[in-house]
Short mmCIF file of N, CA and C in Angstrom, two decimals:
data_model
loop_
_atom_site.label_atom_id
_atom_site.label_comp_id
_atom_site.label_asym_id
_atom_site.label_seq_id
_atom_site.Cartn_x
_atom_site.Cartn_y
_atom_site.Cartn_z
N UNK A 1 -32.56 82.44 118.78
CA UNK A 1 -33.02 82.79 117.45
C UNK A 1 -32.46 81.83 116.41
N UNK A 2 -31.26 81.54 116.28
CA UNK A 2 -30.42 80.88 115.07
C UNK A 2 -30.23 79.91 115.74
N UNK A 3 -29.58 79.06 114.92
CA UNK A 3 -29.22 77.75 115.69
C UNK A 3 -27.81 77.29 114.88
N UNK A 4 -27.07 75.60 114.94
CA UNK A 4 -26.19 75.58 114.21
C UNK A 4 -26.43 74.85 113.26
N UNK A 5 -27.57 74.51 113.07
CA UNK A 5 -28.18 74.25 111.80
C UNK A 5 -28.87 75.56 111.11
N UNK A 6 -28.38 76.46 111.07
CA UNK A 6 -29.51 77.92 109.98
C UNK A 6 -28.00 78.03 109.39
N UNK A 7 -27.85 77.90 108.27
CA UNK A 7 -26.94 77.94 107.26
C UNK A 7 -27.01 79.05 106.11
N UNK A 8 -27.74 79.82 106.60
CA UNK A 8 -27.79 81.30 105.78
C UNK A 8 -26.32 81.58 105.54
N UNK A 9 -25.67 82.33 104.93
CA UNK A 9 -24.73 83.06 104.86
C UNK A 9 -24.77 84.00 105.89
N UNK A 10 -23.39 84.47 106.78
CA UNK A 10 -23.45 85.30 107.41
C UNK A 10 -23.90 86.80 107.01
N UNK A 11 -24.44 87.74 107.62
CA UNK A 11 -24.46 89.07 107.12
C UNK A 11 -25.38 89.03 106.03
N UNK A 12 -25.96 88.08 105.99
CA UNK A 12 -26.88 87.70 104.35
C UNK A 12 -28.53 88.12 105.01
N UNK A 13 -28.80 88.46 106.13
CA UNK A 13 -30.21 88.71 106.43
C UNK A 13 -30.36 90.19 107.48
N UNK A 14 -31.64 90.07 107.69
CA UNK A 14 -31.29 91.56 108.94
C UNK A 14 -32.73 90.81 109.75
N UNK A 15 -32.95 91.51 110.85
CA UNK A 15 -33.99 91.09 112.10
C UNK A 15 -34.44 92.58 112.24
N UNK A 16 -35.40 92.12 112.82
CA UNK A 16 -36.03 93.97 113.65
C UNK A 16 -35.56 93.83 114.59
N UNK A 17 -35.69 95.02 115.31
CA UNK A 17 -35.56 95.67 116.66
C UNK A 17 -36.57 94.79 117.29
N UNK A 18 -36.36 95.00 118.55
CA UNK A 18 -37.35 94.27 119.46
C UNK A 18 -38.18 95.23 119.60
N UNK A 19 -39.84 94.89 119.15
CA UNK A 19 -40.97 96.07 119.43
C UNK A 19 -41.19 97.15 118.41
N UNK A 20 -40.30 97.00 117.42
CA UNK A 20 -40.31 98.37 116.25
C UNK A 20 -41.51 98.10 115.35
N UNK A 21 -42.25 97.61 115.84
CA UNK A 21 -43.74 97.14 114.95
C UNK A 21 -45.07 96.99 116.14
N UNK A 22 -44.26 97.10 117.22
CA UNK A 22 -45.62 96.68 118.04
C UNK A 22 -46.92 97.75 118.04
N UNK A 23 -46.52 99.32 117.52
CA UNK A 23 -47.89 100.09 117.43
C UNK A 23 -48.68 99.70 116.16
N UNK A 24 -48.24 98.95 115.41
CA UNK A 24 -48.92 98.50 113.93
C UNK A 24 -50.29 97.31 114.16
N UNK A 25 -51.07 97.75 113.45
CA UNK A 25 -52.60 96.81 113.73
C UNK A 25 -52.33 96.24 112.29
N UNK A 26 -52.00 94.73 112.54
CA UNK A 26 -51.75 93.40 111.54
C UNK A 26 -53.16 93.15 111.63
N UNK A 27 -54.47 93.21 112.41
CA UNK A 27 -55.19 92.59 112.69
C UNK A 27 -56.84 92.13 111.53
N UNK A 28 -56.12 93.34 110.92
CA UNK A 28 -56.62 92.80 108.70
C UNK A 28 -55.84 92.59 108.31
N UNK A 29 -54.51 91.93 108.34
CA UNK A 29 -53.68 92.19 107.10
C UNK A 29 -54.11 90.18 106.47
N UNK A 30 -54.38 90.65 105.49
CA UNK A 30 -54.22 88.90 104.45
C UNK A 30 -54.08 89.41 103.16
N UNK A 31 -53.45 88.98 102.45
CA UNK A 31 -53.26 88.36 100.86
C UNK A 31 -54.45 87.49 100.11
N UNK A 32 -54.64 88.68 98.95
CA UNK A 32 -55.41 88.00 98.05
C UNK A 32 -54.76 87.27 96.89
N UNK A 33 -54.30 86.63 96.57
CA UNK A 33 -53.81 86.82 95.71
C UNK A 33 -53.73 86.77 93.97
N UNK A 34 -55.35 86.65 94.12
CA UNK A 34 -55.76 87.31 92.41
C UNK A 34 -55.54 88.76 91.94
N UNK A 35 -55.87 89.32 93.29
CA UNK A 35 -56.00 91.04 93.40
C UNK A 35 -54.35 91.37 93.61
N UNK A 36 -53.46 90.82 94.18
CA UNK A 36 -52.24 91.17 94.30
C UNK A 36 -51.20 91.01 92.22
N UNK A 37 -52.32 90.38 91.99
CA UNK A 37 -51.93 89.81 90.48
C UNK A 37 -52.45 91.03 89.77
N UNK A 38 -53.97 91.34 89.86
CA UNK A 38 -54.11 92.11 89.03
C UNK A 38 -53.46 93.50 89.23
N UNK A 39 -52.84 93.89 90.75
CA UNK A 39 -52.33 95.27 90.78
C UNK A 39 -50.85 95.59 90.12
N UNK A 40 -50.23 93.95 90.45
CA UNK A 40 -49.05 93.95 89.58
C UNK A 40 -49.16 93.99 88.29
N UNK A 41 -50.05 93.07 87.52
CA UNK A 41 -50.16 93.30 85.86
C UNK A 41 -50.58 94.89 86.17
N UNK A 42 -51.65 95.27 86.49
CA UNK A 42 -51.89 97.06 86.28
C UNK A 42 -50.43 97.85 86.08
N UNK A 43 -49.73 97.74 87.02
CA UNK A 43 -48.62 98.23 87.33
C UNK A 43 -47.39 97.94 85.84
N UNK A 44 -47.73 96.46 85.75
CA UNK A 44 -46.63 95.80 84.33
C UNK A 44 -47.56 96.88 82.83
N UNK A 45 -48.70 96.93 82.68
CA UNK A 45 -48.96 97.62 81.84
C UNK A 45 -48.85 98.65 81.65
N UNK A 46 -49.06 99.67 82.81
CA UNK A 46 -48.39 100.90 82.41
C UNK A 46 -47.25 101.11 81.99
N UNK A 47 -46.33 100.11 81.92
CA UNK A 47 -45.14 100.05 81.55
C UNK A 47 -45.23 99.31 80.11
N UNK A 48 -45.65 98.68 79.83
CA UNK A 48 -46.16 98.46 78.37
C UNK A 48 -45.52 96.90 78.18
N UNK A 49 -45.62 96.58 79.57
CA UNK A 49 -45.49 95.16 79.88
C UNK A 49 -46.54 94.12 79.53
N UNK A 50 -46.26 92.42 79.36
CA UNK A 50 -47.64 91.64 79.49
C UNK A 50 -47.80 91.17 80.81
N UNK A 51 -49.24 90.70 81.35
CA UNK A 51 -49.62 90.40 82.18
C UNK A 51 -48.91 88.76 83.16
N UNK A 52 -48.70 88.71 84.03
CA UNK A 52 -48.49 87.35 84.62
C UNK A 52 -49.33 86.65 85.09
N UNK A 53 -49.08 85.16 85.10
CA UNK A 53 -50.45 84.18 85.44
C UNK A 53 -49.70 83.61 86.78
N UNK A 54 -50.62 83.76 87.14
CA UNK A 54 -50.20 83.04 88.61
C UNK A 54 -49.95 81.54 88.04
N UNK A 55 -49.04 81.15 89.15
CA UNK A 55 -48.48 79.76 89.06
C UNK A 55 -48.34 78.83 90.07
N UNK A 56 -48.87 77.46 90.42
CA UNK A 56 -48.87 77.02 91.51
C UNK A 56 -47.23 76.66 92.27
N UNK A 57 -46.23 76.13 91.41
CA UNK A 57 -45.34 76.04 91.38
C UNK A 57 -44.72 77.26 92.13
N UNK A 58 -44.43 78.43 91.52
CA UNK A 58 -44.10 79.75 91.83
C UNK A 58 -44.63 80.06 93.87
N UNK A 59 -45.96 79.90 93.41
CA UNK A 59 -46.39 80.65 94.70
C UNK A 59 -45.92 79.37 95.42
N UNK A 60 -45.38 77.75 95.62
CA UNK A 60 -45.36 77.00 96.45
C UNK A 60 -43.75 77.60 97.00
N UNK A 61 -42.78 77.89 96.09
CA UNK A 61 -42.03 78.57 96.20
C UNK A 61 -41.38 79.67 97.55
N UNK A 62 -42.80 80.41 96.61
CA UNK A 62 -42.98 81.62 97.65
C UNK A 62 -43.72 81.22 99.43
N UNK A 63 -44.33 80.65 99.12
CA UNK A 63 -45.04 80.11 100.69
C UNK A 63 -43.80 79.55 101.35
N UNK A 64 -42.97 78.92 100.73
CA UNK A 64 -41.91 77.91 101.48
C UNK A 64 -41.05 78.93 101.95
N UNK A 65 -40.69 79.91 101.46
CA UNK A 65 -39.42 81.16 101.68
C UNK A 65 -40.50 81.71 102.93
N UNK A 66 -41.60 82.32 102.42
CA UNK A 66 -41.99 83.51 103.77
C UNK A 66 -42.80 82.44 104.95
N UNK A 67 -42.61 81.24 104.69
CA UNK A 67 -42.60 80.37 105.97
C UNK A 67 -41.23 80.34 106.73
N UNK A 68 -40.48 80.01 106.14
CA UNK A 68 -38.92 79.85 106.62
C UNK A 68 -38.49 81.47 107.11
N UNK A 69 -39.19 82.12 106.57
CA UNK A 69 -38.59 83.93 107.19
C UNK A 69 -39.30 83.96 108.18
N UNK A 70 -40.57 83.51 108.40
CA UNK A 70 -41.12 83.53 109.71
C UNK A 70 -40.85 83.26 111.00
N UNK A 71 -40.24 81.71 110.53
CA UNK A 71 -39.75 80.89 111.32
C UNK A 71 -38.70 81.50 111.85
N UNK A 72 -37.36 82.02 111.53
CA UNK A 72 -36.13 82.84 112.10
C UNK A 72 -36.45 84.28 112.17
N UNK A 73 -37.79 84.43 111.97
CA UNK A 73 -37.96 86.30 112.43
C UNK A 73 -36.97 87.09 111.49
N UNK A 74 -36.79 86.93 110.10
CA UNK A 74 -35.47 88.17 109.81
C UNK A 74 -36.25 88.28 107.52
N UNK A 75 -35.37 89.01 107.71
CA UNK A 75 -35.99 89.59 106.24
C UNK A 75 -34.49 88.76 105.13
N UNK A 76 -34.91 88.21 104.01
CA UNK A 76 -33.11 87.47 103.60
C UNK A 76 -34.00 86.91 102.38
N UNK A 77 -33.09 86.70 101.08
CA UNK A 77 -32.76 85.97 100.12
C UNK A 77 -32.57 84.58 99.97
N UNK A 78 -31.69 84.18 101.66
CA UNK A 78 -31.17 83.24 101.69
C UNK A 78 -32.06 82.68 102.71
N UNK A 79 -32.42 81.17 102.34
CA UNK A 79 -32.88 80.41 103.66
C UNK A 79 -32.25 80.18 104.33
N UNK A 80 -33.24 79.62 105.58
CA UNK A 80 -32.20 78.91 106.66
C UNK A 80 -31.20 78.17 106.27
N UNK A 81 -31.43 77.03 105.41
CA UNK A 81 -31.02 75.86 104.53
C UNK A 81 -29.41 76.19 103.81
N UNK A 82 -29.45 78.14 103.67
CA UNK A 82 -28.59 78.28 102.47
C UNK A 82 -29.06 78.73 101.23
N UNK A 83 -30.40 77.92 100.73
CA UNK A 83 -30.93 78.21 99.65
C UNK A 83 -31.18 79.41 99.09
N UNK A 84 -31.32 80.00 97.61
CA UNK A 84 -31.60 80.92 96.78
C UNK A 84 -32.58 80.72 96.13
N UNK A 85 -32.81 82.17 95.76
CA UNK A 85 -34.43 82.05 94.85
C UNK A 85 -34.37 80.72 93.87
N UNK A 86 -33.16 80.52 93.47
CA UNK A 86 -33.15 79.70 92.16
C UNK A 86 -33.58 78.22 92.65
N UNK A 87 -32.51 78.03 93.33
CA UNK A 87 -32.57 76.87 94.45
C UNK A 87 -34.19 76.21 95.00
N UNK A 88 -34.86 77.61 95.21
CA UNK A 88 -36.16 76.97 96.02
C UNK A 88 -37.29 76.71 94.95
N UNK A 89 -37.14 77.84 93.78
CA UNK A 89 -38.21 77.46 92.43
C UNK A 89 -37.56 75.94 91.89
N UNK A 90 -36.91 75.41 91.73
CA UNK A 90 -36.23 74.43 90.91
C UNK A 90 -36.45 73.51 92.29
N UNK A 91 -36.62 73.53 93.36
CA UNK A 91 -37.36 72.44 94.17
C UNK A 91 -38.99 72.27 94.14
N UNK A 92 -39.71 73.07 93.52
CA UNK A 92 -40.99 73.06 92.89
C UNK A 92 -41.02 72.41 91.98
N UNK A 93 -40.32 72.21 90.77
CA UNK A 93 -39.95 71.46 90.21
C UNK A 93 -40.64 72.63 88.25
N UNK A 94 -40.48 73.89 88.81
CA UNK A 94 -40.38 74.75 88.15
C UNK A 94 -39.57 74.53 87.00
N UNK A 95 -39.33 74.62 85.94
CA UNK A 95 -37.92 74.66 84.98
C UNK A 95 -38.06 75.55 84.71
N UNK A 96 -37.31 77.05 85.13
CA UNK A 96 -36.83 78.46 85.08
C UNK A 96 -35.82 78.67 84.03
N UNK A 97 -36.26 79.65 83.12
CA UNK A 97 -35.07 80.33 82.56
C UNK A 97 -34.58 81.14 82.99
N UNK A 98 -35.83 81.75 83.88
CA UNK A 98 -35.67 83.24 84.34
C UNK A 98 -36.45 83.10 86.25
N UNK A 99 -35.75 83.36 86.91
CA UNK A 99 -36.69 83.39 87.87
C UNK A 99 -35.84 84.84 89.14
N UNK A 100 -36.92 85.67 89.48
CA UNK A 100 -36.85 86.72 90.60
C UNK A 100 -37.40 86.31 91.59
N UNK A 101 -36.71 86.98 93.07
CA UNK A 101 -37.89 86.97 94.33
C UNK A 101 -37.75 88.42 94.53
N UNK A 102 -39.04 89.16 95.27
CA UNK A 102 -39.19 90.17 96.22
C UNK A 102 -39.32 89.62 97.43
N UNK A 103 -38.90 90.14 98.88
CA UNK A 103 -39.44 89.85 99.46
C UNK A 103 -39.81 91.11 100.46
N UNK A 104 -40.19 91.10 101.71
CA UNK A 104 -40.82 92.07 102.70
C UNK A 104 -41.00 91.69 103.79
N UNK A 105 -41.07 92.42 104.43
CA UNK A 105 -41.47 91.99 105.95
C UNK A 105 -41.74 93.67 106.69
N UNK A 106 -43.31 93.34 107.58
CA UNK A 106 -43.59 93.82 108.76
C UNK A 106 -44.78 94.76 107.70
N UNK A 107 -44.88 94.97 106.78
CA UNK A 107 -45.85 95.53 105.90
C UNK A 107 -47.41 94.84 106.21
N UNK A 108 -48.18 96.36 106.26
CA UNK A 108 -49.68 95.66 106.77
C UNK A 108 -50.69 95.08 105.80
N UNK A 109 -50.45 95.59 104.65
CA UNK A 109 -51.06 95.31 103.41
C UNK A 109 -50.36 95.02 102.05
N UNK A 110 -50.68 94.11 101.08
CA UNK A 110 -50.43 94.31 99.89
C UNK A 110 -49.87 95.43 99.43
N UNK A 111 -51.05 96.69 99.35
CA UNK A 111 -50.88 97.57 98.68
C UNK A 111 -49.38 98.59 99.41
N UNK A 112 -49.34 98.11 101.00
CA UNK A 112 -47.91 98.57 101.25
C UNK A 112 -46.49 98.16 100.47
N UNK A 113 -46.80 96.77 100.77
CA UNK A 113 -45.21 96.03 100.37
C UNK A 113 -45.31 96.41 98.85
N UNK A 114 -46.20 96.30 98.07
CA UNK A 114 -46.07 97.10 96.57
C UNK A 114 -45.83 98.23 96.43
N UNK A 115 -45.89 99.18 97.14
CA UNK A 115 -45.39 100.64 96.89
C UNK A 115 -43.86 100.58 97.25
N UNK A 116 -43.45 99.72 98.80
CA UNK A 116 -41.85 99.63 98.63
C UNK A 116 -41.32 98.72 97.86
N UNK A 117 -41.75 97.74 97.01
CA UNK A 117 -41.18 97.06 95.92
C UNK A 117 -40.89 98.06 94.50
N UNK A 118 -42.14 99.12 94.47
CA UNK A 118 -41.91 99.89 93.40
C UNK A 118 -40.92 100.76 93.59
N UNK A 119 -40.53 101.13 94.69
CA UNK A 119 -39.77 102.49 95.02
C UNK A 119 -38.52 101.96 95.39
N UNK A 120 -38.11 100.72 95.51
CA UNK A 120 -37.04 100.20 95.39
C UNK A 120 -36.34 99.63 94.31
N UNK A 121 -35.31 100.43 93.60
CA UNK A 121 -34.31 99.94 92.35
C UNK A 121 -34.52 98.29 91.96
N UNK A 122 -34.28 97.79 92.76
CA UNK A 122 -34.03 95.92 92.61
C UNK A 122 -35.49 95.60 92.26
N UNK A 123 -36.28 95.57 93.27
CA UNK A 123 -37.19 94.66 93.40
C UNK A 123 -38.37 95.58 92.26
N UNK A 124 -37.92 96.60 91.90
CA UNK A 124 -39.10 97.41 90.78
C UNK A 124 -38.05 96.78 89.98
N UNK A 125 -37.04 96.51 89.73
CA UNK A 125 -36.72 95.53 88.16
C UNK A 125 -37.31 94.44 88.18
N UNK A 126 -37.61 93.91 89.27
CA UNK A 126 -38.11 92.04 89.25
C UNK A 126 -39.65 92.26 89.08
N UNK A 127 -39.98 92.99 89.34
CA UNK A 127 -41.73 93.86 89.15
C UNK A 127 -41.76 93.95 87.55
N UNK A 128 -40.68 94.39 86.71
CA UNK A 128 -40.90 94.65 85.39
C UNK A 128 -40.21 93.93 84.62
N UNK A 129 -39.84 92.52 85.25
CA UNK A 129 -38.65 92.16 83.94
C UNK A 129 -40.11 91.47 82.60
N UNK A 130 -39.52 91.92 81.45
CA UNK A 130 -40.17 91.86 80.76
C UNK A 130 -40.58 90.41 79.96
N UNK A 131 -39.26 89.23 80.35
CA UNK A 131 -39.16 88.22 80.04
C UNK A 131 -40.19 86.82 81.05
N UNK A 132 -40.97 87.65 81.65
CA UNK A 132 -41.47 86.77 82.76
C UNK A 132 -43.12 86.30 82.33
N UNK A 133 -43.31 85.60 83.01
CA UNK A 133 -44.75 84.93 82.35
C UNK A 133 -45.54 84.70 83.36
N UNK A 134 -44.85 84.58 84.68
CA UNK A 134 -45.21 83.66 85.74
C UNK A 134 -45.11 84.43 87.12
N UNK A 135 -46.19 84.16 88.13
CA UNK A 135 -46.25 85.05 89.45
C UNK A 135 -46.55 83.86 90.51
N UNK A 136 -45.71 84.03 91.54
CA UNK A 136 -46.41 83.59 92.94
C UNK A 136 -46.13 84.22 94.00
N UNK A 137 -47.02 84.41 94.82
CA UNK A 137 -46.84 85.07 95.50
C UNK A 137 -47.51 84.80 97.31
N UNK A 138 -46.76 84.82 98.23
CA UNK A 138 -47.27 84.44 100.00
C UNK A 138 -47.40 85.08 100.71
N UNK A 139 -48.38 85.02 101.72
CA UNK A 139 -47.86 86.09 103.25
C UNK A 139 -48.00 85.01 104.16
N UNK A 140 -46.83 85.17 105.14
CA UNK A 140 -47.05 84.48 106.07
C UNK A 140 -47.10 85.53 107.16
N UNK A 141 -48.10 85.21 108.32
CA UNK A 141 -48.44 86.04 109.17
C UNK A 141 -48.07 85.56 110.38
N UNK A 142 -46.85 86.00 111.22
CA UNK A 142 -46.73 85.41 112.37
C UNK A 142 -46.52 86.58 113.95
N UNK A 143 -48.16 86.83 114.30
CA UNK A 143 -47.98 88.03 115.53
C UNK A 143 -46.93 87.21 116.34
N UNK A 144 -45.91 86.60 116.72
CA UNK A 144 -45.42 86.41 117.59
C UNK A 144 -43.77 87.02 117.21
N UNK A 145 -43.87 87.11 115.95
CA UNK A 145 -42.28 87.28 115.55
C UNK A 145 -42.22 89.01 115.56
N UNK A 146 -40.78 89.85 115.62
CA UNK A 146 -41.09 91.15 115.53
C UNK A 146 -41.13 91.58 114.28
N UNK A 147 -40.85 91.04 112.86
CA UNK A 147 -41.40 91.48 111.95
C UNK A 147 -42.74 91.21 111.91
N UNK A 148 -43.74 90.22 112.37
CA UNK A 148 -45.23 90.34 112.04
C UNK A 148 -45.94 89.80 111.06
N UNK A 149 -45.31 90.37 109.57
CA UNK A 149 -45.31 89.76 108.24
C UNK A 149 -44.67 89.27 107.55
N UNK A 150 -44.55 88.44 106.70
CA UNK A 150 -43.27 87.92 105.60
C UNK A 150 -44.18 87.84 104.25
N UNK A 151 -43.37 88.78 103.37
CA UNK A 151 -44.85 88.32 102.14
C UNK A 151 -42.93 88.01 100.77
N UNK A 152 -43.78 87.18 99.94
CA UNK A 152 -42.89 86.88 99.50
C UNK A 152 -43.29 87.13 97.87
N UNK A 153 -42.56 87.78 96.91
CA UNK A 153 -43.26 87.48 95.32
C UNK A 153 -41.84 86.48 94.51
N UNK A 154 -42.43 85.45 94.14
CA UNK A 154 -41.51 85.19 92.78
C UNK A 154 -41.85 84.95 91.55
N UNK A 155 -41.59 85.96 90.76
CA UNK A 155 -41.50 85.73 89.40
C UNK A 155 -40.86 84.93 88.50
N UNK A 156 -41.41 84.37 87.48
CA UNK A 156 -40.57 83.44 86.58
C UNK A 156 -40.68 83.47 85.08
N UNK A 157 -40.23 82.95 84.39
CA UNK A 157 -40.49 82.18 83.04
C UNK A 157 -39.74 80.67 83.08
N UNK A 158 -40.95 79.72 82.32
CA UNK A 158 -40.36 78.33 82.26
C UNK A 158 -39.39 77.96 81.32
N UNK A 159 -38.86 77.00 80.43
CA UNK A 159 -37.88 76.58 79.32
C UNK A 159 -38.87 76.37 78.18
#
């Protein structure tokens, strides 16, 4: 699984069980991600939030993280590399004042990993920070790994 090049921080990620997903049908799951935009602005407005624009920057971000989670099978903050949310937007070449990640894994749909982003303390603050302008967002889909899915959101604002 790891190697002595995966430079995560120890204790900094988690893996599934072997098989704890295998009764789950991935076999629709894809990302839209205009519609993943508009459920989050829906969601930012009821809160009396403004809307976010997707960003190419952002979502290249995000593709690069839930590629790299794919790749080591485990759910983490931290890349293989070491890297942090901050770290991987500012290699986009993003200029962040503000930047969040969500991330997920083994979720069959959008509309899943958004209900546990909402119902989770952290990642429902990074869902509503109010200072943000900016959305990207990935799924990477890999049936061979035992999570299945990696979907990734990062939010931002530029300088």
């Amino acid at each position: 699984m790891a190697s002595l090049d995966d430079k995560a921080p120890r204790g900094s990620y988690d893996t599934a069980p072997k098989g704890s997903l295998a009764d789950r049908d991935f076999s629709s799951t894809l990302l839209n991600a205009e519609l993943a935009r508009e459920q989050i602005n829906g969601y930012r407005k009821l809160k009396g939030l403004k809307p976010l624009q997707l960003n190419a920057a952002l979502t290249a971000a995000a593709k690069a993280h839930s590629r790299d989670l794919a790749k080591w099978d485990r759910i983490s903050h931290f890349g293989s590399d070491g890297s942090n949310p901050w770290d991987r937007v500012k290699r986009t070449g993003y200029n962040a004042k503000l930047a969040a990640e969500n991330v997920g894994t083994g979720q069959v749909s959008f509309e899943e990993v958004l209900k546990g982003w909402k119902d989770s303390p952290g990642h429902n603050k990074n869902l509503l920070l109010s200072d943000a302008d900016h959305m990207g967002i990935a799924l990477v889909h890999e049936p061979k790994s035992e999570f299945k899915t990696f979907w990734t959101l990062v939010v931002g604002s530029s300088l």
